[in-house]
């Protein structure tokens, strides 16, 4: 999908030019021209936004702050699913980072999180959110524990497995592969339709699950629609469910020497 990069403010145009070059995208200073494009990345005072289909999407961790409050965070289903015993400095690997919201929850819960996002446009939006969060007094200490990489997480997991370094292995691998929106909310459906221009629902389920298991984590957590099938038809050890999604937890058997 072709993306047009647009910056209305003079001071944002060098950044827009650099982003357009990195994405091999069209660059314009004409807002009307940008809005006519199927998808546009707009740089402005509020940060980097994805514009298309009459919607504006922006990765923004500030909106997550109410969920990070004491008494709220530990009630998050993902945080409950990720809980480990005897892991004072736990490490997580988010193989499908998206806008990074789930990784933020894990980082707030004390995990050191490595994030991978393969789509370059979504990666740019996530990187922008992380940079803005570094200057926010309530988010700065959390995002220090988030280490972002643009690229293929399957390849990264395979390289990690081949290196077989205990110090690098994550305690948890988190998978949130794109799945079709099932919400009754028209706004949510539109949001997913806009993202689907960039990333299609996961088609390599077996490969990504096997890559996750290859690093011998204590747990693989898979986010699924509440009534959706198991990823790669792999039955989890147990699941935790909310109103819209569930978290399938796969606990591999302990390694033997």
Short mmCIF file of N, CA and C in Angstrom, two decimals, residues 10-130:
data_model
loop_
_atom_site.label_atom_id
_atom_site.label_comp_id
_atom_site.label_asym_id
_atom_site.label_seq_id
_atom_site.Cartn_x
_atom_site.Cartn_y
_atom_site.Cartn_z
N UNK A 10 6.33 24.19 8.87
CA UNK A 10 7.66 24.31 8.29
C UNK A 10 8.69 23.52 9.08
N UNK A 11 8.60 23.59 10.43
CA UNK A 11 9.62 22.93 11.26
C UNK A 11 9.55 21.41 11.19
N UNK A 12 8.42 20.87 10.71
CA UNK A 12 8.27 19.41 10.63
C UNK A 12 8.70 18.85 9.28
N UNK A 13 8.97 19.71 8.32
CA UNK A 13 9.23 19.23 6.96
C UNK A 13 10.54 18.44 6.82
N UNK A 14 11.62 18.80 7.50
CA UNK A 14 12.81 17.94 7.43
C UNK A 14 12.54 16.52 7.95
N UNK A 15 11.79 16.42 9.03
CA UNK A 15 11.44 15.09 9.56
C UNK A 15 10.58 14.33 8.57
N UNK A 16 9.64 15.04 7.94
CA UNK A 16 8.77 14.39 6.95
C UNK A 16 9.58 13.90 5.76
N UNK A 17 10.54 14.69 5.33
CA UNK A 17 11.38 14.29 4.19
C UNK A 17 12.20 13.06 4.54
N UNK A 18 12.74 13.01 5.75
CA UNK A 18 13.54 11.85 6.17
C UNK A 18 12.67 10.60 6.25
N UNK A 19 11.45 10.76 6.77
CA UNK A 19 10.55 9.61 6.89
C UNK A 19 10.13 9.11 5.51
N UNK A 20 9.80 10.04 4.60
CA UNK A 20 9.41 9.65 3.25
C UNK A 20 10.55 8.90 2.54
N UNK A 21 11.78 9.35 2.75
CA UNK A 21 12.92 8.67 2.14
C UNK A 21 13.08 7.26 2.71
N UNK A 22 12.91 7.13 4.03
CA UNK A 22 13.08 5.82 4.67
C UNK A 22 12.00 4.84 4.23
N UNK A 23 10.78 5.35 4.02
CA UNK A 23 9.67 4.49 3.62
C UNK A 23 9.53 4.37 2.10
N UNK A 24 10.38 5.11 1.37
CA UNK A 24 10.26 5.18 -0.09
C UNK A 24 8.84 5.61 -0.47
N UNK A 25 8.37 6.68 0.20
CA UNK A 25 6.99 7.16 0.05
C UNK A 25 6.96 8.53 -0.62
N UNK A 26 5.79 8.89 -1.11
CA UNK A 26 5.58 10.22 -1.67
C UNK A 26 5.64 11.26 -0.55
N UNK A 27 6.12 12.44 -0.86
CA UNK A 27 6.20 13.55 0.09
C UNK A 27 5.46 14.74 -0.48
N UNK A 28 4.63 15.36 0.36
CA UNK A 28 3.89 16.54 -0.09
C UNK A 28 3.76 17.54 1.03
N UNK A 29 3.62 18.81 0.66
CA UNK A 29 3.33 19.85 1.64
C UNK A 29 1.91 20.37 1.43
N UNK A 30 1.17 19.71 0.56
CA UNK A 30 -0.20 20.09 0.23
C UNK A 30 -1.16 19.16 0.98
N UNK A 31 -1.87 19.70 1.96
CA UNK A 31 -2.74 18.87 2.79
C UNK A 31 -3.86 18.24 1.98
N UNK A 32 -4.45 18.99 1.05
CA UNK A 32 -5.53 18.45 0.23
C UNK A 32 -5.04 17.26 -0.59
N UNK A 33 -3.82 17.35 -1.10
CA UNK A 33 -3.25 16.25 -1.86
C UNK A 33 -3.03 15.03 -0.97
N UNK A 34 -2.57 15.28 0.26
CA UNK A 34 -2.33 14.18 1.20
C UNK A 34 -3.64 13.48 1.55
N UNK A 35 -4.69 14.24 1.76
CA UNK A 35 -5.97 13.65 2.16
C UNK A 35 -6.63 12.87 1.03
N UNK A 36 -6.22 13.11 -0.19
CA UNK A 36 -6.75 12.35 -1.32
C UNK A 36 -6.05 11.00 -1.48
N UNK A 37 -4.91 10.83 -0.82
CA UNK A 37 -4.17 9.57 -0.91
C UNK A 37 -4.91 8.50 -0.11
N UNK A 38 -4.78 7.22 -0.50
CA UNK A 38 -5.42 6.14 0.27
C UNK A 38 -4.99 6.13 1.73
N UNK A 39 -3.71 6.37 1.97
CA UNK A 39 -3.17 6.47 3.32
C UNK A 39 -2.14 7.58 3.36
N UNK A 40 -2.13 8.33 4.45
CA UNK A 40 -1.15 9.39 4.62
C UNK A 40 -0.60 9.36 6.04
N UNK A 41 0.68 9.66 6.17
CA UNK A 41 1.29 9.87 7.47
C UNK A 41 1.47 11.36 7.66
N UNK A 42 0.82 11.91 8.67
CA UNK A 42 0.85 13.36 8.90
C UNK A 42 1.69 13.65 10.14
N UNK A 43 2.65 14.52 9.98
CA UNK A 43 3.49 14.95 11.09
C UNK A 43 3.03 16.32 11.54
N UNK A 44 2.74 16.46 12.81
CA UNK A 44 2.26 17.72 13.35
C UNK A 44 2.62 17.87 14.81
N UNK A 45 2.06 18.86 15.43
CA UNK A 45 2.35 19.16 16.83
C UNK A 45 2.02 17.98 17.74
N UNK A 46 0.97 17.22 17.37
CA UNK A 46 0.52 16.10 18.21
C UNK A 46 1.35 14.84 17.98
N UNK A 47 2.21 14.84 16.98
CA UNK A 47 3.01 13.67 16.67
C UNK A 47 2.72 13.14 15.28
N UNK A 48 3.01 11.87 15.07
CA UNK A 48 2.80 11.22 13.78
C UNK A 48 1.46 10.51 13.77
N UNK A 49 0.66 10.75 12.74
CA UNK A 49 -0.67 10.17 12.65
C UNK A 49 -0.85 9.48 11.30
N UNK A 50 -1.64 8.42 11.31
CA UNK A 50 -2.02 7.72 10.08
C UNK A 50 -3.43 8.17 9.71
N UNK A 51 -3.59 8.66 8.49
CA UNK A 51 -4.87 9.21 8.04
C UNK A 51 -5.36 8.42 6.84
N UNK A 52 -6.61 8.01 6.89
CA UNK A 52 -7.21 7.28 5.77
C UNK A 52 -8.61 6.84 6.09
N UNK A 53 -9.44 6.65 5.08
CA UNK A 53 -10.82 6.20 5.26
C UNK A 53 -11.59 7.07 6.24
N UNK A 54 -11.26 8.37 6.27
CA UNK A 54 -11.97 9.29 7.17
C UNK A 54 -11.59 9.14 8.63
N UNK A 55 -10.51 8.42 8.92
CA UNK A 55 -10.08 8.22 10.29
C UNK A 55 -8.66 8.72 10.49
N UNK A 56 -8.35 9.05 11.74
CA UNK A 56 -7.00 9.43 12.14
C UNK A 56 -6.58 8.51 13.27
N UNK A 57 -5.48 7.79 13.08
CA UNK A 57 -4.95 6.88 14.10
C UNK A 57 -3.58 7.36 14.53
N UNK A 58 -3.35 7.30 15.84
CA UNK A 58 -2.04 7.70 16.36
C UNK A 58 -1.71 6.81 17.55
N UNK A 59 -0.51 6.30 17.58
CA UNK A 59 -0.06 5.55 18.76
C UNK A 59 0.20 6.56 19.87
N UNK A 60 -0.46 6.39 21.00
CA UNK A 60 -0.38 7.39 22.06
C UNK A 60 -0.50 6.70 23.41
N UNK A 61 0.58 6.67 24.18
CA UNK A 61 0.57 5.98 25.46
C UNK A 61 -0.10 6.79 26.57
N UNK A 62 -0.28 8.08 26.37
CA UNK A 62 -0.92 8.90 27.41
C UNK A 62 -2.33 8.39 27.71
N UNK A 63 -3.03 7.94 26.68
CA UNK A 63 -4.39 7.43 26.89
C UNK A 63 -4.40 6.15 27.72
N UNK A 64 -3.24 5.52 27.88
CA UNK A 64 -3.13 4.28 28.66
C UNK A 64 -2.93 4.54 30.15
N UNK A 65 -2.64 5.77 30.53
CA UNK A 65 -2.29 6.06 31.91
C UNK A 65 -3.32 5.57 32.95
N UNK A 66 -4.62 5.72 32.70
CA UNK A 66 -5.57 5.22 33.71
C UNK A 66 -5.42 3.72 33.98
N UNK A 67 -4.99 2.96 32.99
CA UNK A 67 -4.84 1.52 33.15
C UNK A 67 -3.54 1.15 33.87
N UNK A 68 -2.65 2.13 34.02
CA UNK A 68 -1.37 1.89 34.67
C UNK A 68 -1.38 2.25 36.15
N UNK A 69 -2.48 2.82 36.63
CA UNK A 69 -2.55 3.26 38.01
C UNK A 69 -2.48 2.08 38.97
N UNK A 70 -1.92 2.31 40.17
CA UNK A 70 -1.93 1.26 41.19
C UNK A 70 -3.36 0.79 41.46
N UNK A 71 -3.53 -0.51 41.54
CA UNK A 71 -4.86 -1.08 41.73
C UNK A 71 -5.55 -1.41 40.43
N UNK A 72 -5.14 -0.78 39.35
CA UNK A 72 -5.70 -1.05 38.03
C UNK A 72 -4.81 -2.01 37.24
N UNK A 73 -3.51 -1.74 37.28
CA UNK A 73 -2.57 -2.50 36.45
C UNK A 73 -2.62 -3.99 36.76
N UNK A 74 -2.61 -4.35 38.03
CA UNK A 74 -2.59 -5.77 38.39
C UNK A 74 -3.89 -6.48 38.04
N UNK A 75 -4.93 -5.71 37.76
CA UNK A 75 -6.19 -6.31 37.33
C UNK A 75 -6.27 -6.55 35.84
N UNK A 76 -5.30 -6.01 35.09
CA UNK A 76 -5.27 -6.24 33.64
C UNK A 76 -5.10 -7.73 33.36
N UNK A 77 -5.92 -8.27 32.45
CA UNK A 77 -5.88 -9.70 32.19
C UNK A 77 -4.52 -10.11 31.64
N UNK A 78 -3.92 -9.29 30.77
CA UNK A 78 -2.61 -9.63 30.24
C UNK A 78 -1.57 -9.70 31.35
N UNK A 79 -1.61 -8.75 32.27
CA UNK A 79 -0.65 -8.75 33.38
C UNK A 79 -0.84 -9.99 34.24
N UNK A 80 -2.08 -10.38 34.46
CA UNK A 80 -2.35 -11.61 35.23
C UNK A 80 -1.84 -12.84 34.47
N UNK A 81 -2.04 -12.85 33.15
CA UNK A 81 -1.57 -13.99 32.35
C UNK A 81 -0.05 -14.08 32.33
N UNK A 82 0.62 -12.93 32.41
CA UNK A 82 2.08 -12.89 32.32
C UNK A 82 2.78 -13.12 33.66
N UNK A 83 2.04 -13.17 34.72
CA UNK A 83 2.64 -13.28 36.05
C UNK A 83 3.49 -14.54 36.17
N UNK A 84 4.68 -14.36 36.73
CA UNK A 84 5.62 -15.46 36.90
C UNK A 84 6.06 -15.53 38.36
N UNK A 85 6.37 -16.72 38.81
CA UNK A 85 6.93 -16.90 40.15
C UNK A 85 8.44 -16.99 40.04
N UNK A 86 9.12 -16.37 41.01
CA UNK A 86 10.57 -16.48 41.06
C UNK A 86 11.28 -15.82 39.91
N UNK A 87 10.77 -14.70 39.43
CA UNK A 87 11.43 -13.96 38.34
C UNK A 87 11.51 -12.49 38.74
N UNK A 88 12.56 -12.11 39.50
CA UNK A 88 12.66 -10.73 39.97
C UNK A 88 12.88 -9.71 38.86
N UNK A 89 13.52 -10.12 37.78
CA UNK A 89 13.76 -9.21 36.64
C UNK A 89 13.31 -9.89 35.36
N UNK A 90 12.00 -10.07 35.18
CA UNK A 90 11.51 -10.86 34.04
C UNK A 90 11.70 -10.14 32.71
N UNK A 91 11.87 -10.95 31.66
CA UNK A 91 12.04 -10.42 30.31
C UNK A 91 10.92 -10.94 29.42
N UNK A 92 10.39 -10.06 28.58
CA UNK A 92 9.34 -10.43 27.64
C UNK A 92 9.78 -10.06 26.23
N UNK A 93 9.30 -10.83 25.27
CA UNK A 93 9.57 -10.58 23.84
C UNK A 93 8.21 -10.45 23.17
N UNK A 94 7.89 -9.24 22.71
CA UNK A 94 6.64 -8.99 22.00
C UNK A 94 6.92 -9.09 20.51
N UNK A 95 6.48 -10.19 19.90
CA UNK A 95 6.81 -10.48 18.51
C UNK A 95 5.92 -9.75 17.52
N UNK A 96 4.84 -9.16 17.99
CA UNK A 96 3.88 -8.49 17.10
C UNK A 96 3.44 -7.19 17.77
N UNK A 97 4.35 -6.23 17.84
CA UNK A 97 4.17 -5.09 18.74
C UNK A 97 3.00 -4.18 18.39
N UNK A 98 2.71 -3.99 17.09
CA UNK A 98 1.63 -3.07 16.73
C UNK A 98 1.88 -1.68 17.28
N UNK A 99 0.92 -1.13 18.01
CA UNK A 99 1.07 0.21 18.59
C UNK A 99 1.69 0.16 19.98
N UNK A 100 2.11 -1.02 20.45
CA UNK A 100 2.89 -1.12 21.67
C UNK A 100 2.13 -1.04 22.98
N UNK A 101 0.79 -1.03 22.92
CA UNK A 101 0.02 -0.85 24.15
C UNK A 101 0.18 -2.02 25.11
N UNK A 102 0.18 -3.24 24.58
CA UNK A 102 0.34 -4.40 25.45
C UNK A 102 1.74 -4.46 26.03
N UNK A 103 2.74 -4.09 25.25
CA UNK A 103 4.10 -4.04 25.78
C UNK A 103 4.22 -3.00 26.88
N UNK A 104 3.49 -1.91 26.75
CA UNK A 104 3.51 -0.89 27.81
C UNK A 104 2.97 -1.46 29.11
N UNK A 105 1.90 -2.25 29.03
CA UNK A 105 1.35 -2.89 30.23
C UNK A 105 2.39 -3.81 30.87
N UNK A 106 3.07 -4.60 30.04
CA UNK A 106 4.08 -5.51 30.57
C UNK A 106 5.25 -4.74 31.18
N UNK A 107 5.68 -3.68 30.52
CA UNK A 107 6.78 -2.87 31.07
C UNK A 107 6.38 -2.22 32.39
N UNK A 108 5.15 -1.73 32.46
CA UNK A 108 4.66 -1.12 33.70
C UNK A 108 4.59 -2.15 34.83
N UNK A 109 4.38 -3.41 34.46
CA UNK A 109 4.31 -4.49 35.45
C UNK A 109 5.69 -5.00 35.84
N UNK A 110 6.75 -4.41 35.28
CA UNK A 110 8.10 -4.76 35.70
C UNK A 110 8.90 -5.57 34.69
N UNK A 111 8.33 -5.90 33.55
CA UNK A 111 9.06 -6.66 32.54
C UNK A 111 10.01 -5.75 31.76
N UNK A 112 11.14 -6.30 31.37
CA UNK A 112 12.02 -5.68 30.39
C UNK A 112 11.57 -6.24 29.04
N UNK A 113 11.05 -5.38 28.17
CA UNK A 113 10.34 -5.85 26.98
C UNK A 113 11.11 -5.51 25.70
N UNK A 114 11.33 -6.52 24.89
CA UNK A 114 11.85 -6.34 23.53
C UNK A 114 10.67 -6.39 22.58
N UNK A 115 10.51 -5.36 21.76
CA UNK A 115 9.38 -5.27 20.84
C UNK A 115 9.87 -5.37 19.40
N UNK A 116 9.14 -6.13 18.58
CA UNK A 116 9.41 -6.19 17.15
C UNK A 116 8.12 -5.87 16.39
N UNK A 117 8.25 -5.00 15.38
CA UNK A 117 7.15 -4.72 14.47
C UNK A 117 7.70 -4.72 13.05
N UNK A 118 7.09 -5.52 12.19
CA UNK A 118 7.62 -5.73 10.84
C UNK A 118 7.15 -4.68 9.84
N UNK A 119 5.93 -4.18 10.01
CA UNK A 119 5.40 -3.21 9.04
C UNK A 119 6.07 -1.85 9.26
N UNK A 120 6.68 -1.26 8.25
CA UNK A 120 7.44 -0.03 8.46
C UNK A 120 6.58 1.17 8.84
N UNK A 121 5.33 1.23 8.38
CA UNK A 121 4.47 2.36 8.74
C UNK A 121 4.03 2.26 10.20
N UNK A 122 3.59 1.08 10.60
CA UNK A 122 3.21 0.89 12.00
C UNK A 122 4.44 1.09 12.90
N UNK A 123 5.60 0.62 12.43
CA UNK A 123 6.83 0.81 13.20
C UNK A 123 7.13 2.29 13.40
N UNK A 124 6.92 3.11 12.37
CA UNK A 124 7.16 4.55 12.48
C UNK A 124 6.22 5.19 13.49
N UNK A 125 4.96 4.75 13.48
CA UNK A 125 3.98 5.28 14.44
C UNK A 125 4.36 4.89 15.87
N UNK A 126 4.79 3.65 16.06
CA UNK A 126 5.20 3.19 17.38
C UNK A 126 6.45 3.92 17.86
N UNK A 127 7.42 4.08 16.99
CA UNK A 127 8.66 4.78 17.36
C UNK A 127 8.35 6.21 17.79
N UNK A 128 7.42 6.86 17.09
CA UNK A 128 7.04 8.22 17.44
C UNK A 128 6.39 8.26 18.82
N UNK A 129 5.54 7.28 19.12
CA UNK A 129 4.89 7.23 20.44
C UNK A 129 5.92 7.03 21.55
N UNK A 130 6.90 6.16 21.30
CA UNK A 130 7.95 5.93 22.30
C UNK A 130 8.77 7.19 22.55
#
